[in-house]
Coordinates of C-alpha atoms and ligand atoms in Angstrom, one line a residue:
M1 CA 59.3 45.5 71.1
Y2 CA 61.7 45.1 68.2
K3 CA 60.0 45.2 64.8
V4 CA 61.3 42.7 62.3
T5 CA 62.3 44.5 59.0
L6 CA 62.3 43.2 55.5
E7 CA 66.0 43.1 55.7
D8 CA 65.8 40.8 58.7
E9 CA 63.5 38.6 56.8
D10 CA 66.0 38.4 54.0
T11 CA 68.8 37.5 56.4
V12 CA 66.6 34.8 57.9
I13 CA 65.8 33.5 54.5
R14 CA 69.4 33.4 53.4
I15 CA 70.4 31.6 56.6
K16 CA 67.6 29.2 56.1
R17 CA 68.7 28.5 52.6
N18 CA 72.2 28.0 53.8
L19 CA 71.0 26.0 56.7
M20 CA 71.2 22.8 54.7
E21 CA 74.3 23.9 52.9
Q22 CA 76.6 25.4 55.4
A23 CA 75.6 27.5 58.4
A24 CA 73.7 24.8 60.1
I25 CA 76.3 22.3 59.5
E26 CA 78.9 24.6 61.1
R27 CA 76.6 25.0 64.0
L28 CA 76.2 21.3 64.1
L29 CA 79.9 20.9 64.1
N30 CA 80.2 23.3 67.0
L31 CA 77.7 21.1 68.9
V32 CA 79.7 18.1 67.9
D33 CA 82.9 19.7 69.0
L34 CA 81.3 20.4 72.3
A35 CA 80.1 16.9 72.4
A36 CA 83.6 15.6 71.6
V37 CA 85.1 17.6 74.5
M38 CA 82.4 16.4 76.9
E39 CA 81.9 12.8 75.8
G40 CA 84.9 11.7 73.8
S41 CA 85.1 11.5 70.0
R42 CA 83.6 8.0 69.5
L43 CA 80.3 9.3 70.9
A44 CA 80.6 12.6 69.0
D45 CA 80.3 10.8 65.7
E46 CA 77.2 9.1 66.8
K47 CA 75.8 12.3 68.1
E48 CA 76.5 14.0 64.8
K49 CA 74.6 11.4 62.9
I50 CA 71.6 11.9 65.2
L51 CA 71.8 15.6 64.8
V52 CA 71.9 15.3 61.0
R53 CA 68.7 13.3 61.2
M54 CA 67.1 15.8 63.6
L55 CA 67.8 18.6 61.2
G56 CA 65.7 16.8 58.7
F57 CA 68.5 16.8 56.2
P58 CA 68.0 14.1 53.6
T59 CA 70.3 11.1 53.9
G60 CA 71.1 8.0 52.0
A61 CA 69.3 7.3 48.7
A62 CA 66.9 10.2 49.4
L63 CA 69.9 12.6 49.4
L64 CA 71.0 11.3 46.0
R65 CA 67.5 11.8 44.7
D66 CA 67.3 15.4 46.0
P67 CA 68.5 17.7 43.2
V68 CA 69.2 20.6 45.5
F69 CA 71.6 18.8 47.8
N70 CA 72.9 16.0 45.6
K71 CA 76.6 16.1 44.7
D72 CA 76.7 12.7 43.0
A73 CA 80.2 11.2 43.3
A74 CA 81.6 14.5 44.8
F75 CA 80.4 13.6 48.3
T76 CA 83.4 13.4 50.5
E77 CA 84.5 10.4 52.6
K78 CA 83.2 12.0 55.7
E79 CA 79.9 13.0 54.2
R80 CA 79.5 9.5 52.8
E81 CA 80.1 8.2 56.3
M82 CA 77.8 10.6 58.1
L83 CA 75.0 10.8 55.6
G84 CA 74.5 7.1 55.0
L85 CA 75.9 7.1 51.5
R86 CA 78.5 4.4 51.8
G87 CA 78.1 1.8 49.0
L88 CA 75.6 4.0 47.2
L89 CA 78.4 5.7 45.3
P90 CA 81.5 4.4 43.5
A91 CA 84.5 4.5 45.7
R92 CA 86.5 7.4 44.2
V93 CA 85.5 10.8 45.3
Q94 CA 85.3 13.1 42.3
T95 CA 85.8 16.8 42.0
M96 CA 83.3 19.1 40.5
E97 CA 85.7 19.9 37.7
E98 CA 85.8 16.2 36.8
Q99 CA 82.0 16.1 36.8
V100 CA 81.8 19.2 34.6
Q101 CA 84.2 17.6 32.2
R102 CA 82.1 14.4 32.0
T103 CA 78.9 16.4 31.5
L104 CA 80.4 18.3 28.6
E105 CA 81.8 15.1 27.1
N106 CA 78.4 13.4 27.2
L107 CA 76.6 16.6 26.1
R108 CA 78.8 17.0 23.0
K109 CA 78.3 13.4 22.0
K110 CA 74.5 13.8 21.7
P111 CA 73.4 13.6 18.1
N112 CA 71.1 16.7 18.0
D113 CA 70.1 19.7 20.0
I114 CA 66.8 18.3 21.3
E115 CA 68.8 15.3 22.8
K116 CA 71.2 17.8 24.3
Y117 CA 68.2 19.7 25.8
L118 CA 66.9 16.5 27.3
Y119 CA 70.3 15.6 28.7
L120 CA 70.7 19.0 30.3
I121 CA 67.1 19.0 31.7
S122 CA 67.7 15.6 33.3
L123 CA 70.9 16.9 34.9
Q124 CA 68.9 19.9 36.2
D125 CA 66.5 17.3 37.7
R126 CA 69.4 15.3 39.3
N127 CA 72.0 17.8 40.5
K128 CA 71.2 21.5 40.2
T129 CA 74.5 22.7 41.5
L130 CA 76.4 20.9 38.8
F131 CA 73.8 21.9 36.2
Y132 CA 74.2 25.6 37.0
R133 CA 78.0 25.4 37.1
V134 CA 78.1 23.9 33.6
V135 CA 75.6 26.5 32.3
I136 CA 77.4 29.4 33.8
D137 CA 80.9 28.3 32.7
H138 CA 79.8 27.5 29.2
I139 CA 77.1 30.0 28.7
K140 CA 77.6 30.6 25.0
E141 CA 77.4 26.9 24.2
I142 CA 74.6 26.1 26.6
I143 CA 72.1 29.0 26.2
P144 CA 71.0 28.0 22.7
L145 CA 70.3 24.5 24.1
I146 CA 68.1 25.5 27.0
Y147 CA 66.6 28.7 25.5
T148 CA 66.0 29.8 21.9
P149 CA 66.2 28.2 19.5
T150 CA 66.1 24.7 21.0
V151 CA 63.5 25.5 23.6
G152 CA 61.2 26.3 20.7
Q153 CA 61.6 22.8 19.3
A154 CA 61.2 21.4 22.8
C155 CA 57.8 23.2 23.2
L156 CA 56.7 21.9 19.7
E157 CA 57.4 18.4 20.9
Y158 CA 56.6 18.9 24.6
G159 CA 53.9 16.3 25.0
H160 CA 56.1 13.7 23.2
I161 CA 59.3 14.3 25.1
F162 CA 57.5 14.9 28.4
R163 CA 59.2 13.0 31.3
R164 CA 58.3 14.7 34.5
P165 CA 56.4 17.9 35.3
R166 CA 58.3 21.1 36.0
G167 CA 56.6 24.3 37.2
L168 CA 53.0 24.8 38.2
F169 CA 50.1 24.0 35.9
I170 CA 47.0 25.9 36.7
S171 CA 44.1 24.9 34.5
L172 CA 40.5 25.9 34.0
K173 CA 39.6 22.9 36.3
D174 CA 41.3 24.8 39.1
R175 CA 39.1 27.8 39.2
G176 CA 38.3 28.8 42.8
R177 CA 41.3 26.8 44.1
M178 CA 44.3 28.7 43.0
V179 CA 45.5 29.6 46.5
E180 CA 45.6 25.9 47.3
L181 CA 47.5 25.1 44.1
L182 CA 50.1 27.8 44.8
R183 CA 50.5 26.4 48.3
N184 CA 51.3 23.0 46.8
W185 CA 54.5 24.4 45.4
P186 CA 57.3 23.1 47.7
N187 CA 59.2 26.4 48.1
R188 CA 57.8 29.2 50.2
D189 CA 60.0 32.1 49.4
I190 CA 59.1 32.8 45.8
R191 CA 60.5 36.1 44.4
I192 CA 59.9 35.6 40.6
I193 CA 57.1 34.0 38.7
V194 CA 57.3 33.7 34.9
V195 CA 53.8 33.0 33.7
T196 CA 52.5 32.2 30.3
D197 CA 49.1 31.1 28.9
G198 CA 51.0 29.6 25.9
E199 CA 49.1 31.5 23.2
R200 CA 52.2 33.0 21.4
I201 CA 55.2 30.8 22.1
L202 CA 58.2 32.5 20.4
G203 CA 57.1 32.9 16.8
L204 CA 55.6 29.4 16.9
G205 CA 52.0 30.4 17.7
D206 CA 49.5 28.8 20.2
L207 CA 51.2 25.8 21.9
G208 CA 48.8 25.8 24.9
A209 CA 50.2 24.0 28.0
D210 CA 53.2 22.7 25.9
G211 CA 54.5 26.3 26.2
M212 CA 55.7 25.4 29.7
G213 CA 59.2 25.1 28.3
I214 CA 59.4 28.9 28.1
P215 CA 58.8 29.9 31.7
V216 CA 61.0 27.0 32.8
G217 CA 63.7 28.2 30.4
K218 CA 63.4 31.9 31.3
L219 CA 63.7 31.1 35.0
T220 CA 66.7 28.9 34.4
L221 CA 68.3 32.0 32.8
Y222 CA 67.3 34.1 35.8
T223 CA 69.5 31.8 37.9
A224 CA 72.3 31.3 35.4
C225 CA 72.5 34.9 34.2
A226 CA 71.6 36.9 37.3
G227 CA 72.3 34.5 40.1
I228 CA 68.8 34.5 41.5
H229 CA 68.7 31.2 43.5
H230 CA 66.4 28.6 41.8
A231 CA 64.5 28.1 45.1
H232 CA 63.1 31.6 44.7
T233 CA 61.7 31.0 41.2
L234 CA 58.4 29.6 40.0
P235 CA 57.4 28.8 36.4
V236 CA 53.6 28.9 35.8
T237 CA 51.4 27.9 32.9
L238 CA 47.8 29.0 32.8
D239 CA 46.1 26.2 30.9
V240 CA 43.1 28.0 29.4
G241 CA 42.8 25.7 26.4
T242 CA 44.2 26.0 22.9
E243 CA 43.2 26.8 19.4
N244 CA 45.9 24.6 18.0
E245 CA 44.1 21.9 16.0
E246 CA 47.1 19.7 15.9
L247 CA 47.4 19.7 19.7
L248 CA 43.7 19.2 20.2
N249 CA 44.0 16.1 18.0
D250 CA 47.2 14.9 19.6
P251 CA 46.7 12.0 22.1
L252 CA 49.9 13.0 23.8
Y253 CA 49.1 16.7 24.3
I254 CA 49.5 17.5 28.0
G255 CA 47.0 20.3 28.3
L256 CA 43.2 20.6 28.4
K257 CA 41.6 19.6 25.1
Q258 CA 39.3 22.5 24.7
R259 CA 39.1 25.8 22.9
R260 CA 40.7 28.9 24.6
L261 CA 38.8 30.7 27.2
R262 CA 38.1 34.3 26.1
G263 CA 36.5 37.5 27.2
A264 CA 35.4 38.3 30.8
A265 CA 35.8 34.7 31.9
Y266 CA 39.5 34.8 30.8
D267 CA 40.0 38.1 32.7
D268 CA 38.4 36.6 35.8
F269 CA 40.7 33.6 35.6
V270 CA 43.8 35.8 35.4
E271 CA 42.4 37.9 38.2
E272 CA 42.1 34.9 40.5
F273 CA 45.6 34.0 39.7
M274 CA 47.0 37.4 40.5
V275 CA 45.0 37.7 43.7
A276 CA 46.2 34.2 44.8
V277 CA 49.8 35.1 44.1
A278 CA 49.5 38.2 46.2
E279 CA 48.2 36.1 49.0
V280 CA 50.6 33.2 48.9
F281 CA 53.8 34.9 47.5
P282 CA 53.3 38.6 48.4
R283 CA 56.9 39.6 47.5
T284 CA 56.9 38.2 44.0
L285 CA 57.8 39.9 40.8
I286 CA 55.5 38.6 38.0
Q287 CA 56.8 38.4 34.4
F288 CA 54.1 37.9 31.8
E289 CA 55.6 35.8 29.0
D290 CA 54.4 34.8 25.5
F291 CA 50.7 35.7 25.9
G292 CA 48.9 36.3 22.6
N293 CA 48.6 40.0 21.8
I294 CA 44.8 39.8 22.1
N295 CA 45.4 39.7 25.9
A296 CA 49.0 40.8 26.5
F297 CA 48.5 44.6 26.5
R298 CA 45.3 44.5 28.5
V299 CA 46.7 42.2 31.2
L300 CA 49.8 44.4 31.5
E301 CA 47.8 47.6 31.7
R302 CA 45.5 46.1 34.3
Y303 CA 48.3 44.9 36.7
R304 CA 51.4 47.0 36.1
E305 CA 50.5 49.5 38.8
R306 CA 48.6 47.2 41.0
V307 CA 51.4 44.7 41.5
C308 CA 55.1 44.3 40.7
A309 CA 54.9 43.0 37.1
F310 CA 56.1 43.5 33.6
N311 CA 55.7 41.9 30.2
D312 CA 59.0 40.7 28.8
D313 CA 57.8 40.6 25.2
I314 CA 56.7 44.2 25.2
Q315 CA 59.1 45.8 27.7
G316 CA 62.2 43.5 27.8
T317 CA 62.4 43.3 24.0
A318 CA 62.1 47.1 23.8
A319 CA 65.1 47.6 26.1
V320 CA 67.3 45.1 24.2
A321 CA 66.4 46.6 20.8
L322 CA 67.1 50.1 22.0
A323 CA 70.4 49.1 23.4
G324 CA 71.3 47.6 20.0
L325 CA 70.3 50.8 18.3
Y326 CA 72.5 52.9 20.6
S327 CA 75.4 50.6 19.7
A328 CA 74.7 50.7 16.0
L329 CA 74.6 54.4 16.1
R330 CA 78.1 54.4 17.6
I331 CA 79.2 52.5 14.6
K332 CA 77.3 54.8 12.2
R333 CA 78.3 57.9 14.3
G334 CA 74.7 59.0 14.1
R335 CA 71.9 60.1 16.4
L336 CA 68.6 58.3 17.0
S337 CA 66.7 61.4 15.9
D338 CA 68.4 61.2 12.4
Q339 CA 66.9 57.8 11.7
K340 CA 63.8 56.6 10.0
F341 CA 62.5 53.3 11.6
L342 CA 60.5 50.6 9.9
F343 CA 59.0 48.1 12.3
V344 CA 58.0 45.0 10.5
G345 CA 55.6 43.4 12.9
A346 CA 53.4 45.7 14.9
G347 CA 52.5 43.3 17.7
E348 CA 53.6 43.2 21.3
A349 CA 57.3 43.3 20.6
G350 CA 57.1 45.8 17.6
Q351 CA 54.9 48.2 19.6
G352 CA 57.0 47.8 22.7
V353 CA 60.2 48.6 20.9
A354 CA 58.6 51.6 19.1
A355 CA 57.2 53.0 22.3
L356 CA 60.7 53.0 24.0
T357 CA 62.3 54.3 20.9
V358 CA 59.8 57.2 21.0
A359 CA 60.7 57.8 24.6
A360 CA 64.4 57.9 23.7
L361 CA 63.7 60.3 20.9
L362 CA 61.9 62.6 23.3
G363 CA 65.0 62.5 25.4
E364 CA 67.0 63.8 22.4
G365 CA 64.7 66.8 22.3
L366 CA 62.1 65.8 19.7
T367 CA 58.4 66.5 20.3
E368 CA 56.1 63.6 20.6
E369 CA 54.8 64.3 17.1
E370 CA 58.3 64.5 15.6
A371 CA 59.3 61.3 17.3
R372 CA 56.2 59.4 16.0
Q373 CA 56.9 60.8 12.5
R374 CA 60.1 58.7 12.5
C375 CA 58.3 55.4 13.1
W376 CA 56.6 53.4 10.4
F377 CA 54.8 50.0 10.9
V378 CA 54.0 47.1 8.8
D379 CA 51.8 44.2 9.9
S380 CA 50.4 41.1 8.2
H381 CA 48.0 43.3 6.2
G382 CA 50.6 45.8 4.9
L383 CA 51.7 49.3 5.8
V384 CA 49.9 50.7 8.8
V385 CA 48.2 53.8 7.4
K386 CA 45.1 55.8 8.4
S387 CA 43.1 54.8 5.3
R388 CA 43.0 51.2 6.4
S389 CA 39.5 50.2 7.6
D390 CA 40.7 47.1 9.6
L391 CA 42.6 49.1 12.2
S392 CA 41.3 49.6 15.7
G393 CA 42.5 50.2 19.3
R394 CA 46.3 50.6 19.7
K395 CA 47.0 50.1 16.0
L396 CA 45.1 53.3 15.1
G397 CA 47.6 55.2 17.1
L398 CA 50.4 53.8 14.9
A399 CA 48.8 54.6 11.6
R400 CA 50.5 57.2 9.3
D401 CA 49.0 59.5 6.7
H402 CA 50.3 57.8 3.6
E403 CA 49.0 55.8 0.7
F404 CA 48.5 52.2 1.5
I405 CA 51.1 49.7 0.3
F406 CA 50.9 46.0 0.8
D407 CA 54.1 44.6 -0.5
L408 CA 57.1 44.9 1.8
T409 CA 59.7 45.4 -0.9
T410 CA 57.7 48.3 -2.3
I411 CA 57.3 49.7 1.2
V412 CA 61.1 49.6 1.7
E413 CA 61.7 51.1 -1.7
T414 CA 59.2 53.9 -1.1
L415 CA 60.1 54.8 2.5
E416 CA 63.9 54.3 2.3
P417 CA 64.2 53.6 6.1
R418 CA 67.5 53.8 7.9
V419 CA 66.6 51.0 10.3
I420 CA 64.5 47.9 9.7
I421 CA 63.4 45.9 12.7
G422 CA 61.8 42.5 12.2
L423 CA 59.4 41.3 14.9
S424 CA 56.9 39.5 12.8
G425 CA 57.6 35.8 13.5
K426 CA 57.8 35.3 9.7
Q427 CA 60.8 33.5 8.3
G428 CA 62.6 35.1 5.4
L429 CA 60.5 38.3 5.2
F430 CA 63.6 40.3 4.6
T431 CA 64.3 39.0 1.1
G432 CA 67.4 39.6 -1.0
P433 CA 65.9 42.6 -2.8
I434 CA 64.8 44.2 0.5
L435 CA 68.3 43.7 2.0
E436 CA 69.9 45.1 -1.2
A437 CA 67.6 48.1 -1.1
M438 CA 68.6 48.8 2.5
G439 CA 72.2 48.6 1.3
R440 CA 71.5 51.1 -1.5
F441 CA 69.9 53.8 0.6
N442 CA 72.3 53.5 3.5
E443 CA 76.1 53.4 3.9
R444 CA 75.5 51.4 7.1
P445 CA 71.9 50.0 7.1
I446 CA 70.7 48.8 10.5
I447 CA 69.0 45.4 10.0
F448 CA 67.6 43.6 13.1
A449 CA 65.9 40.3 12.5
L450 CA 64.6 39.7 16.0
S451 CA 62.0 37.0 15.6
N452 CA 62.5 33.7 17.4
P453 CA 63.4 30.9 17.1
T454 CA 66.0 30.8 14.3
S455 CA 63.5 29.2 11.9
K456 CA 61.4 32.3 12.2
A457 CA 64.1 34.9 11.7
E458 CA 63.3 37.5 9.0
C459 CA 66.7 36.9 7.5
T460 CA 70.0 35.2 8.4
A461 CA 73.2 37.0 9.3
E462 CA 74.8 35.6 6.2
D463 CA 72.0 37.1 4.0
A464 CA 72.1 40.5 5.7
Y465 CA 75.9 40.8 5.4
R466 CA 76.3 39.3 1.9
R467 CA 73.5 41.4 0.3
T468 CA 75.1 44.6 1.7
Q469 CA 78.7 43.7 1.1
G470 CA 79.3 43.4 4.8
R471 CA 78.0 46.9 5.6
A472 CA 74.8 45.9 7.5
I473 CA 74.8 46.4 11.2
F474 CA 72.9 43.2 12.1
A475 CA 71.4 41.6 15.2
S476 CA 69.1 38.6 15.5
G477 CA 66.8 37.2 18.2
S478 CA 68.4 33.7 18.1
P479 CA 72.1 33.2 17.5
F480 CA 73.9 33.0 14.2
G481 CA 77.6 32.2 13.8
P482 CA 80.3 34.5 12.4
V483 CA 80.3 35.3 8.7
T484 CA 83.3 36.2 6.6
V485 CA 82.5 38.8 3.8
E486 CA 85.0 40.3 1.6
G487 CA 87.8 39.1 3.8
K488 CA 86.4 40.5 7.0
T489 CA 84.9 38.3 9.7
L490 CA 81.7 39.7 11.3
V491 CA 80.3 38.4 14.6
P492 CA 76.5 39.0 14.7
S493 CA 75.2 39.5 18.1
Q494 CA 72.0 38.2 19.7
G495 CA 69.4 40.9 20.2
N496 CA 67.5 39.0 22.8
N497 CA 65.8 40.0 26.0
V498 CA 68.0 37.6 27.9
Y499 CA 70.3 40.6 28.1
I500 CA 67.6 42.5 30.0
F501 CA 65.1 40.5 32.1
P502 CA 67.5 38.7 34.5
G503 CA 69.1 42.0 35.5
V504 CA 65.7 43.7 35.8
G505 CA 64.5 40.9 38.1
L506 CA 67.6 41.0 40.2
G507 CA 67.4 44.8 40.6
V508 CA 63.7 44.5 41.7
I509 CA 64.5 41.8 44.2
A510 CA 67.6 43.6 45.6
S511 CA 65.7 46.9 46.2
G512 CA 62.3 45.3 47.0
A513 CA 60.8 47.5 44.2
R514 CA 57.1 47.7 44.4
Q515 CA 56.7 48.4 40.7
V516 CA 58.6 47.9 37.4
T517 CA 58.5 51.2 35.4
D518 CA 59.2 52.0 31.8
E519 CA 62.1 54.2 33.0
M520 CA 63.8 51.1 34.4
F521 CA 63.8 49.6 31.0
F522 CA 65.0 52.7 29.3
L523 CA 67.9 53.0 31.7
A524 CA 68.5 49.3 31.5
A525 CA 68.9 49.8 27.7
Q526 CA 71.5 52.5 28.3
A527 CA 73.3 50.4 30.9
L528 CA 73.5 47.5 28.4
A529 CA 74.7 49.7 25.6
S530 CA 77.4 51.2 27.9
L531 CA 79.0 47.8 28.3
V532 CA 79.6 47.4 24.5
T533 CA 83.3 47.9 23.8
E534 CA 85.0 49.4 20.8
D535 CA 86.3 45.8 20.1
D536 CA 82.7 44.5 20.1
L537 CA 81.7 47.2 17.6
A538 CA 84.7 46.6 15.4
Q539 CA 83.6 43.1 14.8
G540 CA 80.0 44.1 14.1
S541 CA 78.6 43.2 17.5
V542 CA 76.1 45.5 19.0
Y543 CA 75.9 43.7 22.4
P544 CA 78.5 42.4 24.8
P545 CA 79.5 38.8 24.4
L546 CA 77.1 36.4 26.3
A547 CA 80.0 35.3 28.3
K548 CA 79.8 38.6 30.1
I549 CA 76.1 38.1 30.9
R550 CA 76.5 38.0 34.7
E551 CA 78.3 41.4 34.7
V552 CA 75.6 42.8 32.4
S553 CA 72.9 41.5 34.7
A554 CA 74.5 43.0 37.8
T555 CA 75.0 46.4 36.1
I556 CA 71.4 46.4 34.9
A557 CA 70.2 45.3 38.3
A558 CA 72.1 48.2 40.0
T559 CA 70.5 50.6 37.5
V560 CA 67.0 49.3 38.2
A561 CA 67.6 49.3 42.0
E562 CA 68.9 52.9 41.8
T563 CA 65.8 53.9 39.9
A564 CA 63.6 52.3 42.5
Y565 CA 65.4 54.2 45.3
R566 CA 65.2 57.5 43.4
H567 CA 61.4 57.2 42.9
D568 CA 60.7 55.9 46.4
L569 CA 59.5 52.6 45.0
A570 CA 62.0 50.5 47.0
S571 CA 60.9 48.7 50.1
K572 CA 64.4 47.8 51.3
P573 CA 67.0 50.1 52.8
R574 CA 69.5 51.6 50.3
P575 CA 72.9 50.0 50.6
D576 CA 76.0 52.3 50.3
D577 CA 77.4 50.3 47.4
I578 CA 74.4 49.2 45.3
L579 CA 76.5 47.3 42.7
G580 CA 78.6 45.6 45.4
Y581 CA 75.5 44.6 47.4
I582 CA 73.8 43.2 44.3
K583 CA 76.9 41.1 43.4
S584 CA 76.9 39.8 46.9
L585 CA 73.4 38.5 46.4
M586 CA 74.2 36.5 43.3
Y587 CA 74.1 32.7 43.6
E588 CA 77.3 31.1 42.6
P589 CA 76.9 27.3 42.3
G590 CA 79.5 25.3 44.2
Y591 CA 79.3 22.3 46.6
Q592 CA 79.0 23.2 50.2
S593 CA 80.4 20.9 52.9
Y594 CA 77.7 19.1 54.8
V595 CA 79.8 17.8 57.6
Ligands
LIG601 P1 52.6 39.4 18.0 O1 51.7 38.3 17.5 O2 52.1 40.3 19.0 O3 52.9 40.3 16.7 C1 53.3 39.8 15.4 C2 53.2 41.0 14.4 O4 53.8 40.5 13.2 C3 51.8 41.3 14.1 O5 51.6 42.7 14.1 C4 51.5 40.7 12.8 O6 50.5 41.4 12.1 C5 52.9 40.9 12.2 N1 53.1 40.0 11.0 C6 52.7 38.7 10.8 N2 53.0 38.4 9.6 C7 53.5 39.4 8.9 C8 54.0 39.6 7.6 N3 54.0 38.7 6.7 N4 54.5 40.9 7.3 C9 54.5 41.9 8.2 N5 54.0 41.7 9.5 C10 53.6 40.5 9.8 O7 54.0 38.8 18.4 P2 55.2 39.5 19.2 O8 55.0 39.2 20.6 O9 55.3 40.9 18.7 O10 56.4 38.6 18.6 C11 56.8 38.6 17.3 C12 58.1 37.9 17.1 O11 59.1 38.6 17.8 C13 58.1 36.5 17.6 O12 58.8 35.7 16.6 C14 58.9 36.5 18.8 O13 59.6 35.3 19.0 C15 59.8 37.7 18.5 N6 60.3 38.2 19.8 C16 61.7 38.3 19.9 C17 62.2 38.9 21.1 C18 63.7 39.0 21.3 O14 64.1 39.2 22.4 N7 64.4 39.0 20.2 C19 61.3 39.2 22.1 C20 60.0 39.1 21.9 C21 59.5 38.6 20.8

């Protein structure tokens, strides 16, 4: 008997997805053609209507309320006729281009970014095809509105701007019932879950269930930047309480009003979730997002080999930072191994970036010890040195043999680093004197202020450039506009993991990878760096423009898939042309004809 392969399943899924969009309608039309021949055209129209209903395709007002199939005024005359839409729409059929134009016109009229965010989210709820068309075609303008920095503000106000739920909320009340909850989700073929417990939302701290804006935003980017169809994505918030007093006292807070679950009970809760996901959505990649560092490393270590999972803050950030370093070194004409790195912030992101940097240094021929000697760390208690009595666990491994220094300016003056990377979540930590010192020791200082959102950046692009007379090679986690210094306009780029995670996810899906490995992130960093042109570098950008994000994601996806095949981690047959195959999988929003 023929055994159904994973590839067959994919084909079926794709056809099923298209069923409502195209393939079934064509089939339907074939039937109708047949009917027309057999019964005459008057009866055929009638039959078509019946068949539409039989297919379970939404019609009439229900169709206009269905964000997946809705086209608003772009429904054609024939569709209006066949799908019971006559009179429910104004008479003139509009094109998608006209709808995009109207959307942008309305968007740009909104008085502030949070209003723009709300407007876009309501479009996403009403007409997903139009929403993704607008996002993809105007990515540079829209990303800051649906992702950092605006999503940070949205999370801060989540309970107050809340209109309708999005994503799946799994709370402590649901212990023992997670399988049932996951089955409540309307889509069956989930390929990516982004899950948070809301403890460290961007650099904004514990926002509890209000952190849902982050998984929702990240998955929107998976669709926009890597073309993973939204029907395959699922945002999840684990509501395990919050330590945020303001939220606990806020009558409009949407989450459980209790202190965070800790210890073994927390681990059991996460375990139930992971087991439930494996049962209900067995082919899913899980991205851990914005967990507090008290849990993030442990959860990652526990699951990274058991299931297909990664932590974006630790691994995704590492890859984007390393790619930026490679580009910066092209400007400086230096090698990684000639640098001295000062990581300001030794949490998830700082440690993740350092670990991948060490891996890259090993690749340049350094020993582990030599590589570690190039990395210095600062946390909220000062320079991470062996004499500190407050260090334990992973931090001990980062500690250096050096006198303790608390003050960051003195640390920079003493160590004279070549590269300073801010991942502290503390605004303005890179003060004028620190930036000036970096400019004194280095012809081209590398200054990355990667904390999000903009309000938490360690310094602005303007500060970094002005204090170094335009010599700094700068990147930031959230976007800053161009700066003109001494007659030259510099375009700072965004060192954000949005350059990495969508491509990694797409590569995992395309190859059916069973695991996400550190090597995949290392090679993703190289792939990203390889797409930076001389023109980008000439204007001070260490990443490609965001407008090229779909090309970036496809290239990274091909690299990740290639790695999965090479290490026998893939569960799908290897296509001859991996990049071509990956591009063919990418969802391109456009209206399909329904009749
Ligand atoms: P974390 O809580 O794990 O770590 C924060 C670290 O900063 C800790 O080591 C803490 O001790 C240190 N710190 C706090 N105050 C400090 C101070 N005054 N001086 C020196 N160090 C200080 O958080 P994380 O996950 O590592 O994230 C940190 C920041 O990085 C956040 O703002 C986050 O938004 C940002 N981030 C950016 C990206 C990106 O793609 N650009 C990705 C992930 C995280």
